[in-house]
Coordinates of C-alpha atoms in Angstrom, one line a residue:
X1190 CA -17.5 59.5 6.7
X1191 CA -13.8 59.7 5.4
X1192 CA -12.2 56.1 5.3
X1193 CA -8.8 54.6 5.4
X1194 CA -9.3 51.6 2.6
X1195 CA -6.1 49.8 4.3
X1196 CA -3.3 50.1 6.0
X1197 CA -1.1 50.5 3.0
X1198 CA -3.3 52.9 1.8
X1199 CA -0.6 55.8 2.0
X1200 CA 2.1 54.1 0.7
X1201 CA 0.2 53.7 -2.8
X1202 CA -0.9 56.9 -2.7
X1203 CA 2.7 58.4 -2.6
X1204 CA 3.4 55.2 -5.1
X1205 CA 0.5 56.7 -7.5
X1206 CA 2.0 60.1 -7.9
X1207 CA 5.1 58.7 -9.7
X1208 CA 3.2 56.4 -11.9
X1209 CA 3.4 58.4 -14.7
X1210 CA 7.1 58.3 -15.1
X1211 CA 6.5 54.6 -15.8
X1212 CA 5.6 53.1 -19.3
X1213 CA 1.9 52.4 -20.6
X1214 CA 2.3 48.3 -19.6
X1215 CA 0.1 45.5 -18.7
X1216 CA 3.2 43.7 -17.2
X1217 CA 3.5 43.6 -13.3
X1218 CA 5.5 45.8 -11.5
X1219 CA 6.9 44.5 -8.2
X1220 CA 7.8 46.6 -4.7
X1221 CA 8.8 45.2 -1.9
X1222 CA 7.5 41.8 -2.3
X1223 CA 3.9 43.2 -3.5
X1224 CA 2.9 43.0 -7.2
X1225 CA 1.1 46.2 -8.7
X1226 CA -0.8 47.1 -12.0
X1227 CA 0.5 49.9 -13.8
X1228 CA -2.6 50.6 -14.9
X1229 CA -4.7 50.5 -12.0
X1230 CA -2.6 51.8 -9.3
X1231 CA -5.1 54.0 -7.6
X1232 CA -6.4 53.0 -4.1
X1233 CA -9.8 53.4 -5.1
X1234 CA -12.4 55.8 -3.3
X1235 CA -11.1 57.4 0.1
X1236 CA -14.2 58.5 0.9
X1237 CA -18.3 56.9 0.7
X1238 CA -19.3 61.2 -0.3
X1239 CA -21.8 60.9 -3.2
X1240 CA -22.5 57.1 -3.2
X1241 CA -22.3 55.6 0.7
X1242 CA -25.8 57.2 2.0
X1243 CA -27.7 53.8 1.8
X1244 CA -25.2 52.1 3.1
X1245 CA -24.6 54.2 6.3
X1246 CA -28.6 53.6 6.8
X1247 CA -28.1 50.3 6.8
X1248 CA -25.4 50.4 9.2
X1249 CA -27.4 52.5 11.6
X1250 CA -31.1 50.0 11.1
X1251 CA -28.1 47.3 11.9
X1252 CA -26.2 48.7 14.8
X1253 CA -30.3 49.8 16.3
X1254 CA -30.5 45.8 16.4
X1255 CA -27.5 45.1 17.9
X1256 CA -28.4 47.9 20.5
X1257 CA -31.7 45.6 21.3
X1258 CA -30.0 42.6 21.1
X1259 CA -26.9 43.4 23.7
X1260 CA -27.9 46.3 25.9
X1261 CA -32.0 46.2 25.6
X1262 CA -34.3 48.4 23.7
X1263 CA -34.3 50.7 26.7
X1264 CA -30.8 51.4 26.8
X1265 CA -30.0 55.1 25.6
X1266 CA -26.2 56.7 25.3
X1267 CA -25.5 59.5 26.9
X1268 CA -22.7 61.8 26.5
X1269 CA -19.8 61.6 28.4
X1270 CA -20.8 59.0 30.2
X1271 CA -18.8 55.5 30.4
X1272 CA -20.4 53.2 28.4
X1273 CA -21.2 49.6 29.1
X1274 CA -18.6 47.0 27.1
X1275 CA -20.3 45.5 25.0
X1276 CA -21.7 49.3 23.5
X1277 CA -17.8 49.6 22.5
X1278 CA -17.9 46.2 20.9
X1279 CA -20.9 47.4 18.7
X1280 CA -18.7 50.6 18.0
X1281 CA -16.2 48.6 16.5
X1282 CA -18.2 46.4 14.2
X1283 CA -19.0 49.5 12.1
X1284 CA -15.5 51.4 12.2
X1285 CA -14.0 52.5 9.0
X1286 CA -11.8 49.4 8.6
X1287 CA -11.4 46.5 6.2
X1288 CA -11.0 43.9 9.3
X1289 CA -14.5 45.4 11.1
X1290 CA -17.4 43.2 10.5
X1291 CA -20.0 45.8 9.0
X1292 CA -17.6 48.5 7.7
X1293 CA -18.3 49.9 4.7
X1294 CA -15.7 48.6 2.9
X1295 CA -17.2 44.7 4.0
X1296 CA -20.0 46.2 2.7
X1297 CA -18.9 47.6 -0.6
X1298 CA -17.1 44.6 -1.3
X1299 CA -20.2 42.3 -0.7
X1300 CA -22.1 44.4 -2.8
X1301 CA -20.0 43.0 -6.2
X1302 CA -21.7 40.1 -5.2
X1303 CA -25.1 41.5 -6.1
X1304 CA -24.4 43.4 -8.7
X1305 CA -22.6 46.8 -7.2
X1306 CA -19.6 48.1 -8.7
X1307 CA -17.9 49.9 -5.2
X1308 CA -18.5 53.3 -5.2
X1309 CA -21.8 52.5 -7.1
X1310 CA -25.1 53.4 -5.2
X1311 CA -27.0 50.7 -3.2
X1312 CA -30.9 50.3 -3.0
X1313 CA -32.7 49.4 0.0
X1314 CA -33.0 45.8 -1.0
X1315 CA -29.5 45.5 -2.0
X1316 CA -28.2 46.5 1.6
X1317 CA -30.6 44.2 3.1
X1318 CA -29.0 41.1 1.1
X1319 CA -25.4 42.6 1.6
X1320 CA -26.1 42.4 5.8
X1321 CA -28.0 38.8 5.4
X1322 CA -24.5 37.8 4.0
X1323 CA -21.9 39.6 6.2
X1324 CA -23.7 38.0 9.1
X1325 CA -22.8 34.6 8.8
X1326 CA -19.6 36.0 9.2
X1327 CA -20.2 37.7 12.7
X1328 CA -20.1 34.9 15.8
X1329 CA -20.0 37.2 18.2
X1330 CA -23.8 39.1 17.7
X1331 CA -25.3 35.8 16.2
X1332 CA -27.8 37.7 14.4
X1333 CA -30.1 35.5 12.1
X1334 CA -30.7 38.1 9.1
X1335 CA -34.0 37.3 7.1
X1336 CA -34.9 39.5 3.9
X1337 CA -38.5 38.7 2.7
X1338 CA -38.7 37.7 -0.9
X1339 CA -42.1 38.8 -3.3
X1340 CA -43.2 40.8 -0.6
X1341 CA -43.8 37.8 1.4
X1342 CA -42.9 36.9 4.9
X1343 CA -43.1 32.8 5.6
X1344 CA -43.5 32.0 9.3
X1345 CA -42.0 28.5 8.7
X1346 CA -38.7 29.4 7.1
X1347 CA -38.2 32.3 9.7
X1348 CA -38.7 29.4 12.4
X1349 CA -36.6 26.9 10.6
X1350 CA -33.7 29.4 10.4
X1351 CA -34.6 30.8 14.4
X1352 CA -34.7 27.5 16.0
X1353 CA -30.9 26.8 16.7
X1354 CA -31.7 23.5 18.0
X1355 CA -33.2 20.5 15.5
X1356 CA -36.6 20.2 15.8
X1357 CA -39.0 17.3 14.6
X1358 CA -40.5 17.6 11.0
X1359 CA -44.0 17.9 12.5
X1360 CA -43.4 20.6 14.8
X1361 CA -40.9 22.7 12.4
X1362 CA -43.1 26.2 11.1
X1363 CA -45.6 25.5 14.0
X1364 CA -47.1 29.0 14.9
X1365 CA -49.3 29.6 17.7
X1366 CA -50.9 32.0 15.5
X1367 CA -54.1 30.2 15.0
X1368 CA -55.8 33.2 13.5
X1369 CA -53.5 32.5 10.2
X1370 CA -55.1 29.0 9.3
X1371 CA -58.5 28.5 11.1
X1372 CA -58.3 24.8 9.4
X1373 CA -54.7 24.5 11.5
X1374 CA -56.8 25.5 14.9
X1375 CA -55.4 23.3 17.6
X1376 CA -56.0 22.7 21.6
X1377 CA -53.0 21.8 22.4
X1378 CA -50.1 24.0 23.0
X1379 CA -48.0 25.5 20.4
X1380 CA -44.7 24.3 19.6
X1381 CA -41.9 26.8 20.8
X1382 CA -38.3 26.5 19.8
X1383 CA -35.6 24.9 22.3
X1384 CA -33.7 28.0 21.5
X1385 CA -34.1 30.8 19.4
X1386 CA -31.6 32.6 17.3
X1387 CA -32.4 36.4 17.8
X1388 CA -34.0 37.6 14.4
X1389 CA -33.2 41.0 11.9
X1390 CA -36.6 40.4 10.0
X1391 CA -35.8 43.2 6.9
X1392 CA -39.2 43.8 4.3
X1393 CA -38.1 45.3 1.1
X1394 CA -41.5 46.9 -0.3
X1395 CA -42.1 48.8 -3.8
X1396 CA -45.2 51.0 -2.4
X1397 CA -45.7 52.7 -5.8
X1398 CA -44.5 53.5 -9.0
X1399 CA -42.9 56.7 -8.9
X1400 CA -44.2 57.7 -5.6
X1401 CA -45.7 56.1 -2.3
X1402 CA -49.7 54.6 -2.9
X1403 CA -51.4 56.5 -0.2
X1404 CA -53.1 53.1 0.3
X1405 CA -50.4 52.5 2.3
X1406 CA -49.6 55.0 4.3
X1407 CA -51.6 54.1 7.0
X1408 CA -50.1 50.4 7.1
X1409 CA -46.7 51.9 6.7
X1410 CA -47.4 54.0 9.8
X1411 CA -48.5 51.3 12.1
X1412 CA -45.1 49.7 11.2
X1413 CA -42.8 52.7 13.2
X1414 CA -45.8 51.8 16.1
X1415 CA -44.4 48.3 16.9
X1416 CA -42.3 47.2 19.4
X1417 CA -40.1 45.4 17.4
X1418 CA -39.7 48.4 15.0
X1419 CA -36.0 48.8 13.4
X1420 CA -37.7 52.0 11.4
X1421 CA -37.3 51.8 7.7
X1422 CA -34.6 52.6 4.8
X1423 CA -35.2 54.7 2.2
X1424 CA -35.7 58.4 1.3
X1425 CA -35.5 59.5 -2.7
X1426 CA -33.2 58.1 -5.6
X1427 CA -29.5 58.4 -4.9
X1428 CA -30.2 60.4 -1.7
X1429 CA -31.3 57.6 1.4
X1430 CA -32.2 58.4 4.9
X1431 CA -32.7 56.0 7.9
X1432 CA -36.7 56.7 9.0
X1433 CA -37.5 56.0 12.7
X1434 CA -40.5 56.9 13.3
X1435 CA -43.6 59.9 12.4
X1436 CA -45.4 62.6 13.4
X1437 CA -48.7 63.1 11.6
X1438 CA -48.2 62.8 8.4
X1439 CA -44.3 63.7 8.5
X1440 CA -41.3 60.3 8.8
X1441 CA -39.1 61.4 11.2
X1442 CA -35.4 60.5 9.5
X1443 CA -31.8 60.5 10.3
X1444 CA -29.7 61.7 7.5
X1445 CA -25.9 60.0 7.0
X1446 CA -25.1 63.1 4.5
X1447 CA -22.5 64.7 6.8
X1448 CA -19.3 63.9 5.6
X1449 CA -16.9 63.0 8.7
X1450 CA -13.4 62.1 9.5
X1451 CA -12.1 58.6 10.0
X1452 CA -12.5 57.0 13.6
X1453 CA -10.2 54.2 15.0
X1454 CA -9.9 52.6 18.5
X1455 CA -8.5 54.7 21.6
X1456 CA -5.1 53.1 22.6
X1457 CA -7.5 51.9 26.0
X1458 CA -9.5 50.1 23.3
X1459 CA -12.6 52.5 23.2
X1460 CA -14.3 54.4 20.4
X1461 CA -14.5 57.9 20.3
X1462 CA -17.8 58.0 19.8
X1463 CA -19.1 61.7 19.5
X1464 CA -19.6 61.5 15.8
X1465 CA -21.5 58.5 15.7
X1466 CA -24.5 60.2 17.7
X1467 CA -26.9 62.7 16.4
X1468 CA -25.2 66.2 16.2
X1469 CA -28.4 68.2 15.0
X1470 CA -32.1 66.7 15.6
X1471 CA -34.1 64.3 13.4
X1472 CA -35.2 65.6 10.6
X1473 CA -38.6 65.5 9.1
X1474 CA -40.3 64.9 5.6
X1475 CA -44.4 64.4 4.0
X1476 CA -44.6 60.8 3.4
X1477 CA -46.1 61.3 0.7
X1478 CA -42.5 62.8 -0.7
X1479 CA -40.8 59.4 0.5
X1480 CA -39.9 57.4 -2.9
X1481 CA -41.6 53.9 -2.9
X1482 CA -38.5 51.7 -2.7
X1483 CA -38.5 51.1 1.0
X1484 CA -37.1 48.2 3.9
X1485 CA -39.0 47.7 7.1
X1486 CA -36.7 46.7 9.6
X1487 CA -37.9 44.6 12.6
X1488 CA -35.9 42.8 15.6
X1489 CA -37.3 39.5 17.7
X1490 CA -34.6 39.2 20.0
X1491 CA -37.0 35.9 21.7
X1492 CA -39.4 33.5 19.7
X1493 CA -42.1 35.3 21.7
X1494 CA -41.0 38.5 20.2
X1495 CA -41.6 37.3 16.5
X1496 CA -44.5 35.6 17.5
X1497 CA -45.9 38.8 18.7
X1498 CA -45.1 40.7 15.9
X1499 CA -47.0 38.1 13.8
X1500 CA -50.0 38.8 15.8
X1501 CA -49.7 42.7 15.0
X1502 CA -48.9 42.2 11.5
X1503 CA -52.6 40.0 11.0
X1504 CA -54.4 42.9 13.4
X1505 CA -52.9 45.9 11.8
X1506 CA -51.6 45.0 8.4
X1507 CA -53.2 42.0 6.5
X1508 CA -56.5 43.8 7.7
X1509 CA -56.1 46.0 4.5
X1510 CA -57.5 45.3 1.1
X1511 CA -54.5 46.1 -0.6
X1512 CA -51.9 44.7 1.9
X1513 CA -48.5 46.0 2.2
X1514 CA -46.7 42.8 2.5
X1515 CA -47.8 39.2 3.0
X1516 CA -47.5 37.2 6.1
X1517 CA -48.3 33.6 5.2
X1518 CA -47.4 29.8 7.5
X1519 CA -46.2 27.7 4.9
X1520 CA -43.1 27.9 2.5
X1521 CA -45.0 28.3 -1.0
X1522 CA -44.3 25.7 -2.8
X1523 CA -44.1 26.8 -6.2
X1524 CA -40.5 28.5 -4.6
X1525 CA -37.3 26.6 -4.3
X1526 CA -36.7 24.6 -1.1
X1527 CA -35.6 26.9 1.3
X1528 CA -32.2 26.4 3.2
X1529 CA -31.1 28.7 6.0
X1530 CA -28.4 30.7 5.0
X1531 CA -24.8 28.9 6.0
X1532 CA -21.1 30.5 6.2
X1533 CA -19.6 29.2 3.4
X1534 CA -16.4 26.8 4.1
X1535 CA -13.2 29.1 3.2
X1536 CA -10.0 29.0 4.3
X1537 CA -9.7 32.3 6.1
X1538 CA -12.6 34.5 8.0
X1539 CA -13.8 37.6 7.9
X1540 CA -12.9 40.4 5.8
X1541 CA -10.0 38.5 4.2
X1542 CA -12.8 36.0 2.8
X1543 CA -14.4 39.1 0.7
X1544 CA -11.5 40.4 0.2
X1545 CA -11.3 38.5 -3.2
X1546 CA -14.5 39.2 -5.4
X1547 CA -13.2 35.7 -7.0
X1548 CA -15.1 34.1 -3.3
X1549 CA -18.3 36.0 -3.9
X1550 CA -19.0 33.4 -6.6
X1551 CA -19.6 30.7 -3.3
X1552 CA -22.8 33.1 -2.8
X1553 CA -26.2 32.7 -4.5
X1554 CA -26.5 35.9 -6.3
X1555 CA -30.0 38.0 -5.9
X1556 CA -31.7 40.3 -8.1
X1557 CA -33.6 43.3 -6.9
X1558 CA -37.1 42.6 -7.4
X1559 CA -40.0 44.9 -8.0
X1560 CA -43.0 43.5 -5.5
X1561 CA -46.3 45.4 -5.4
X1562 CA -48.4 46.8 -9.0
X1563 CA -50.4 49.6 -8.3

């Protein structure tokens, strides 16, 4: 899509074109009570063409949850009809504007965090920790984001980060999947959570080297099978699709590679939302095509959701020799303590806090990993 980096965004421009009557300076120029570099007076990219794909998949995995967690996985949009109020609140977390919670300039600008220069294309793993972050941001959808680490999944931190209300130290990571520790079996009923935080569960996997393990095409199948299914991102270097789901052998994909204009709220406060629906059908590719950096996405909007999924993941998944991913109780302990991920005390909210690259430094900083040898 086409963006509009700011509201002053036009006013630079028309400021750019007469920057080369001024002298080659490092000194500050001032206009209008706003200080400029001579040097880098551009306004930066106008549109994500060429670098945004991963990002948009991410948006799309992220608004699917947000889909589940307001309206219910059984909601679909149809066109011209009105749509409920809180589908236009989703719209406008993901509009093309600084001050929009998951816009992809929040998420550009998060990415300097991890590494990513904006305009500078994003991995599957990088987007996962760029949503984790803008999150705890977000009051409104309350979304508790976890990203797996070493192609592990710990039940207890998921729990300790779910579980809104303190729990005791004994009951904290209790699962009632007994199947995961027969030593742990119990008679007595499982502890549950007084309330639970609804859960984005994203699994960045390396299924390969330089392409997918057909080992794990079967696993990676029975993932687009559950209900808790967010689909996957992916698709080949520099070039990422949003997967949903199969057919056979073939991933069924949304592509984000159709440039589009710029959409902002209706003076009524709605979103014209024709663009952000598909406009041609799902597309599909071999899996055996599909590049081996991948994300499983998954959403537990209830405890008994995750729980669930846990008991899929042991049938289906960690039935395989070479498993896909781990699912284990216990935090490992040769890992550091874990500490569910908190908003950072600032000042200011939102998308003025990352406006500043300076207040990324408040964020633990995490390297892409590779996870599986084959």
């Amino acid at each position: 899509m086409e963006s509009v980096l700011s509201k002053y965004e036009n006013q630079i421009t028309i400021f750019a074109d007469y920057l080369e009557e001024f002298p080659d300076s490092d000194e500050l120029v001032w206009i209008l009570g706003k200080q400029h570099l001579l040097k880098t007076g551009g306004t930066g990219p106008s549109s994500d063409a060429g670098w945004g794909c991963m990002l948009r998949c991410g948006q799309m995995m992220l608004a699917q949850a947000l889909i589940c967690r307001h309206l219910g996985r059984d909601w679909s949009w149809e066109k011209q009809k009105e749509q409920p109020r809180e589908y236009q609140r989703i719209l406008q977390c993901f509009l093309d504007r600084k001050d929009c919670c998951y816009s992809i300039h929040q998420m550009a600008q998060m990415g300097v965090g991890e590494g990513k220069s904006i305009g500078e294309w994003f991995g599957p793993n990088t987007v996962a920790q760029v949503l984790k972050k803008l999150a705890l941001f977000d009051e409104w959808n309350s979304l508790a984001i976890y990203v797996s680490m070493d192609n592990t999944v710990v039940i207890e931190d998921i729990k300790k980060m779910c579980c809104v209300l303190p729990l005791s130290a004994d009951t904290i990571g209790e699962s009632p999947l007994n199947t995961l520790n027969a030593s742990n079996q119990s008679k007595s009923a499982p502890a549950s959570c007084p309330a639970w935080k609804p859960l984005l569960l994203i699994v960045p996997l390396r299924l390969g080297i330089n392409q997918i393990n057909p080992v794990y095409v079967d696993a990676f199948k029975e993932c687009f099978k559950m209900p808790q299914s967010l689909g996957a991102l992916g698709g080949k270097p520099n070039n990422a699709y949003y997967f949903i789901g199969f057919l056979g052998d073939e991933l069924i994909f949304l592509d984000p590679h159709t440039t589009q204009t710029f959409v902002d709220t209706e003076e009524n406060g709605t979103v014209d939302d024709q663009t952000f629906h598909c406009l041609q059908s799902p597309q599909r590719m071999n899996i055996l095509n599909l590049d081996p950096s991948v994300a499983l996405g998954f959403f537990c909007k209830e405890e008994k959701d995750f729980d669930s999924w846990c008991s899929l993941v042991q049938k289906e998944i960690l039935k395989e020799n070479l498993r896909m991913f781990e699912l284990v109780q216990k935090h490992p302990s040769h890992w550091p303590p874990f500490v569910p991920p908190a908003k950072p005390e600032v000042t200011t909210t939102g998308a003025e806090f990352i406006d500043s690259t300076e207040q990324l430094e408040d964020f633990d900083l995490e390297e892409d990993f590779e996870i599986l040898s084959v």
